[in-house]
Tab-separated table of C-alpha atoms in Angstrom:
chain	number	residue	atom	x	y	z
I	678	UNK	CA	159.290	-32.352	63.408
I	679	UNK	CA	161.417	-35.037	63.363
I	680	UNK	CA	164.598	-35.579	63.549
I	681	UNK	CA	165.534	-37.045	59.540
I	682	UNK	CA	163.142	-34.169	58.422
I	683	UNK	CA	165.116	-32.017	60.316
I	684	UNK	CA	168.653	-32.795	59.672
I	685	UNK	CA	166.913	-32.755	55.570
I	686	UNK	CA	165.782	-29.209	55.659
I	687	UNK	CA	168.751	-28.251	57.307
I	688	UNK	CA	171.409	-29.323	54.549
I	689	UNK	CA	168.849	-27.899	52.061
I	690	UNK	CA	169.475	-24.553	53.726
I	691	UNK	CA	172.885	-24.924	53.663
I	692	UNK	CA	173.042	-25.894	50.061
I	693	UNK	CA	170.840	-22.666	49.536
I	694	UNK	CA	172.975	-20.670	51.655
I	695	UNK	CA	176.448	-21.728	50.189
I	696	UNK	CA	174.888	-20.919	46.880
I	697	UNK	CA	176.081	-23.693	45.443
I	698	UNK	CA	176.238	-25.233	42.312
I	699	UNK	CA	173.739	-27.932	42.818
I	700	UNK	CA	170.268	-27.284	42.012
I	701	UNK	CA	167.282	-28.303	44.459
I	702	UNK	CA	164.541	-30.239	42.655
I	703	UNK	CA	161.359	-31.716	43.869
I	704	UNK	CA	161.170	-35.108	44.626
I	705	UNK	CA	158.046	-35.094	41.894
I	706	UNK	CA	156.604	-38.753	42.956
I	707	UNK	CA	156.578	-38.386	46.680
I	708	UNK	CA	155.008	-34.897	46.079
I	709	UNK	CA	152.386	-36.166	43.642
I	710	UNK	CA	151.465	-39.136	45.940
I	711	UNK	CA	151.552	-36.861	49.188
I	712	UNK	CA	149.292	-34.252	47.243
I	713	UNK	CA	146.487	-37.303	46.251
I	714	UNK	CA	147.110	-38.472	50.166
I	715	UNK	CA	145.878	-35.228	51.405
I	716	UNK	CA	143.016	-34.392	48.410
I	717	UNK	CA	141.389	-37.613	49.836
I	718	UNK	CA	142.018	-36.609	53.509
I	719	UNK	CA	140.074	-33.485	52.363
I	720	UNK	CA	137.443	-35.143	49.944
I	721	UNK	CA	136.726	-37.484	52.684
I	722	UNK	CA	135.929	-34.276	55.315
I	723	UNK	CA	133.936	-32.971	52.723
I	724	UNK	CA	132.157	-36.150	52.630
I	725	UNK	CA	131.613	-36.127	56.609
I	726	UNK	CA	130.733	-32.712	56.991
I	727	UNK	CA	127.738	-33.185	54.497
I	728	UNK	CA	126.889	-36.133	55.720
I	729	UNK	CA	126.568	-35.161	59.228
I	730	UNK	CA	124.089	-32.289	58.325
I	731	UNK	CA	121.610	-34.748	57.140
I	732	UNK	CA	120.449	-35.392	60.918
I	733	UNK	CA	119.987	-32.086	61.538
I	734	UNK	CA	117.771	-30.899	58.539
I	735	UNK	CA	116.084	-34.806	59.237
I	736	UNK	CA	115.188	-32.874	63.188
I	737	UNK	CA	114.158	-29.598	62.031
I	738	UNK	CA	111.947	-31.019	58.905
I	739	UNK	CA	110.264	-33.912	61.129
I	740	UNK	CA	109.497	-30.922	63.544
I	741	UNK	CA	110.889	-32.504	66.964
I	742	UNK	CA	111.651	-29.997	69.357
I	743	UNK	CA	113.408	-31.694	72.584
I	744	UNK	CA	114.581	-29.546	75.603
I	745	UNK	CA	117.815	-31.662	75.311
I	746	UNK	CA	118.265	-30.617	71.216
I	747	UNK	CA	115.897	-27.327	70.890
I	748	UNK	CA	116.074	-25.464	67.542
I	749	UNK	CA	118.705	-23.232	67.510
I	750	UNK	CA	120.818	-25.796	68.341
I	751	UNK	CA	119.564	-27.429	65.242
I	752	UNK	CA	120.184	-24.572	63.207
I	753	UNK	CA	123.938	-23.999	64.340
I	754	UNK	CA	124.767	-27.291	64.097
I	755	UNK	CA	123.174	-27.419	60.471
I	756	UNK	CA	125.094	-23.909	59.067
I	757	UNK	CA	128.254	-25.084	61.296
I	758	UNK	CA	128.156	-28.526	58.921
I	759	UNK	CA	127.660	-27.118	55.396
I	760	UNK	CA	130.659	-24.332	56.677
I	761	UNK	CA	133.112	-26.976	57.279
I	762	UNK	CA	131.853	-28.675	54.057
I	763	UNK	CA	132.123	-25.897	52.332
I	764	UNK	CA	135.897	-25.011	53.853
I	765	UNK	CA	137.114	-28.831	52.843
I	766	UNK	CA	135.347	-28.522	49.838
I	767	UNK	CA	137.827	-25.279	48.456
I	768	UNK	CA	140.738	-26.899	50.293
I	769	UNK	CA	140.225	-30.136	48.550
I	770	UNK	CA	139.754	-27.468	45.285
I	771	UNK	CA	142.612	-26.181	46.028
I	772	UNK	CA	144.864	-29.370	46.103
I	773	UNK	CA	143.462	-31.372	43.199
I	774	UNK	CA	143.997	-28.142	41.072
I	775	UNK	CA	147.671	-27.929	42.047
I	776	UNK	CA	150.482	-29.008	39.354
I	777	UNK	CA	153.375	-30.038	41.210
I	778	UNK	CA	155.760	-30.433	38.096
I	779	UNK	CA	155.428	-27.123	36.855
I	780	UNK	CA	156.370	-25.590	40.757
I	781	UNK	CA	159.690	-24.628	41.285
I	782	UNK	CA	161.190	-25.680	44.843
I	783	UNK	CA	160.333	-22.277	46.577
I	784	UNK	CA	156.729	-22.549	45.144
I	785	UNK	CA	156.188	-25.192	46.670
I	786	UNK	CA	156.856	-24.603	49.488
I	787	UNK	CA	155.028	-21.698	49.965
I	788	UNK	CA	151.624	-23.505	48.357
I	789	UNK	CA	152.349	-26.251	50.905
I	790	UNK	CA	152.569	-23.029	53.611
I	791	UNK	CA	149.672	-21.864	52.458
I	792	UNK	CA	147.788	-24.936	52.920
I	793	UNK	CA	148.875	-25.896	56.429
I	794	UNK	CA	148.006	-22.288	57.251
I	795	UNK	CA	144.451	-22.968	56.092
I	796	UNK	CA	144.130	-26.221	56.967
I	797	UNK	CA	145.247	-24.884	61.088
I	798	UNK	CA	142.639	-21.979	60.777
I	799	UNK	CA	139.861	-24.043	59.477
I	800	UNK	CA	140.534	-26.890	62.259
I	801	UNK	CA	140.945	-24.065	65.271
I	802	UNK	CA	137.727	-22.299	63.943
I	803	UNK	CA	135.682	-25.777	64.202
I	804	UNK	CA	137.439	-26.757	67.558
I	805	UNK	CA	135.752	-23.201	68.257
I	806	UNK	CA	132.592	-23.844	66.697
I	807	UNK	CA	132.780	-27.644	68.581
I	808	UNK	CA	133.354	-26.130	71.813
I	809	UNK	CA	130.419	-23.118	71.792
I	810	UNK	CA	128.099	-26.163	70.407
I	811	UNK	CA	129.095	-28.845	73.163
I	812	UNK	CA	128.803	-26.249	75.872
I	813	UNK	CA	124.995	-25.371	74.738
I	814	UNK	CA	124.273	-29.227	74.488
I	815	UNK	CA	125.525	-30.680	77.545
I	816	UNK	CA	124.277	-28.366	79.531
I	817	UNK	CA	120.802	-28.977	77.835
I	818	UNK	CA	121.496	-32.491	78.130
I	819	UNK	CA	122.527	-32.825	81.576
I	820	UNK	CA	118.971	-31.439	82.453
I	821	UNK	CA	117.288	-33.694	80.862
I	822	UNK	CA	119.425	-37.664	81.304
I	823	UNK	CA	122.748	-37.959	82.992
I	824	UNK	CA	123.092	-41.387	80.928
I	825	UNK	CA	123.119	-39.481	77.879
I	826	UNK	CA	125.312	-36.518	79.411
I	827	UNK	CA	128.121	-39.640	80.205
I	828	UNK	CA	127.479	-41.271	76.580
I	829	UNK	CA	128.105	-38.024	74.729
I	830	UNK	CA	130.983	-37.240	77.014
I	831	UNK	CA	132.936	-40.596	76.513
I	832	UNK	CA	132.004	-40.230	72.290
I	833	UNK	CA	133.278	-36.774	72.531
I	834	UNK	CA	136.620	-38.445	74.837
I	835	UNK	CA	137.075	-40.710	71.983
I	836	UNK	CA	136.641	-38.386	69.479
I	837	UNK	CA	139.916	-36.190	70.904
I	838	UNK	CA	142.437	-39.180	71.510
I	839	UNK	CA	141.326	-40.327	67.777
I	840	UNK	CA	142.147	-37.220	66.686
I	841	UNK	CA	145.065	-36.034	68.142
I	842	UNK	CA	146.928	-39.564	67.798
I	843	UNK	CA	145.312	-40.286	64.517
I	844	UNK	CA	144.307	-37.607	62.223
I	845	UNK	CA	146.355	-34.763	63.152
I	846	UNK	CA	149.851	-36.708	62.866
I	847	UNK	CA	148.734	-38.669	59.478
I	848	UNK	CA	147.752	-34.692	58.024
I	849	UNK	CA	151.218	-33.645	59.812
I	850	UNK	CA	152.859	-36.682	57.463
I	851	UNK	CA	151.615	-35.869	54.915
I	852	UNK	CA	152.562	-32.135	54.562
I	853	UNK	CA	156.273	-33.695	54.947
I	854	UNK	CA	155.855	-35.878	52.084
I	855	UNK	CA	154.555	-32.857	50.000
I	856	UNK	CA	157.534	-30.941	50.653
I	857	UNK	CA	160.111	-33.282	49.588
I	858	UNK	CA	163.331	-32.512	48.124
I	859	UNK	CA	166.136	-34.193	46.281
C-alpha cells in the first residue's frame, strides 16, 4: 500500500474513532470510474478465457493427437478455459450490477472486500490450475523438441514479469480508486 493511501485510511479511522461530527462520504466519481476500470479488466478476461478455448476444441474436433499435446491435456485445458470464463464472467456480473451511490461508506468497503477476496482466490486457483497444466506439458514437450520446450518456457517467462509488473499492480490500483473517500 502506499504511503498517501496509507496516511488516507489512517485519518479516516481516526475520524471514525473520535466519533466525530463529520460524516465520511464516498468520493462517488472516482468510485464510479474505478468500478467501470475494473468491469472492463474483468470483461476483457472473460473475453481471453473464451477465446483461448477455441484452440483447444479446434485440436480435439480436427482429431490430432500429438505425444507433445495428447488428449487429456486437451480436455483440461478446454474445462480449465470455460472455468476461468465462467469465474470473470460472475465477477464482471458482479461489478456492473453494483450501485455505488446508493452504498453507504462501510458497504463499500466490504463489496470492494469481497471482490479482492474473489478476485485473489480465482487468480491463486488458475496459478494452480497453470502450474498442474505446465508441469504435464513440458514434460511432454521436452520429449518430443527442446526448441519448443525453450519457446514455451521464455512465453511462459514473459507471461510472469507481464503480470506481476503489469496486471496485478493496475487491478491493485484500481481497488484503491474504488475505495475512495472524502
Amino acid at each position: 500500500m502506499e504511503l498517501s493511501n496509507l496516511k488516507k485510511n489512517m485519518s479516516v479511522l481516526e475520524q471514525v474513532l473520535a466519533k466525530s461530527n463529520e460524516e465520511i462520504k464516498i468520493d462517488v466519481s472516482a468510485s464510479e470510474t474505478a468500478q467501470t476500470k475494473l468491469a472492463k479488466v474483468y470483461k476483457q478476461n472473460v473475453r481471453n478465457c473464451l477465446l483461448a478455448s477455441i484452440i483447444p476444441i479446434v485440436l480435439l474436433l480436427s482429431g490430432s493427437n500429438t505425444s507433445s499435446f495428447p488428449l487429456y491435456l486437451k480436455i483440461f485445458l478446454l474445462v480449465y478455459l470455460l472455468l476461468g470464463g465462467a469465474w470473470y464472467g460472475y465477477l464482471w456480473n458482479t461489478t456492473r450490477k453494483m450501485s455505488i451511490t446508493t452504498l453507504t461508506p462501510v458497504s463499500l468497503l466490504f463489496v470492494t472486500s469481497k471482490l479482492k477476496l474473489y478476485t485473489l482466490a480465482g487468480e491463486i486457483f488458475f496459478i494452480v490450475g497453470l502450474t498442474v497444466f505446465f508441469s504435464l506439458f513440458l514434460s511432454n514437450l521436452w520429449d518430443f523438441s527442446p526448441l519448443s520446450f525453450g519457446l514455451v518456457i521464455g512465453t511462459l517467462l514473459f507471461g510472469i514479469t507481464f503480470t506481476l509488473t503489469f496486471y496485478l499492480p493496475k487491478l491493485r490500483k484500481v481497488f484503491n480508486e474504488m475505495e475512495s473517500l472524502k
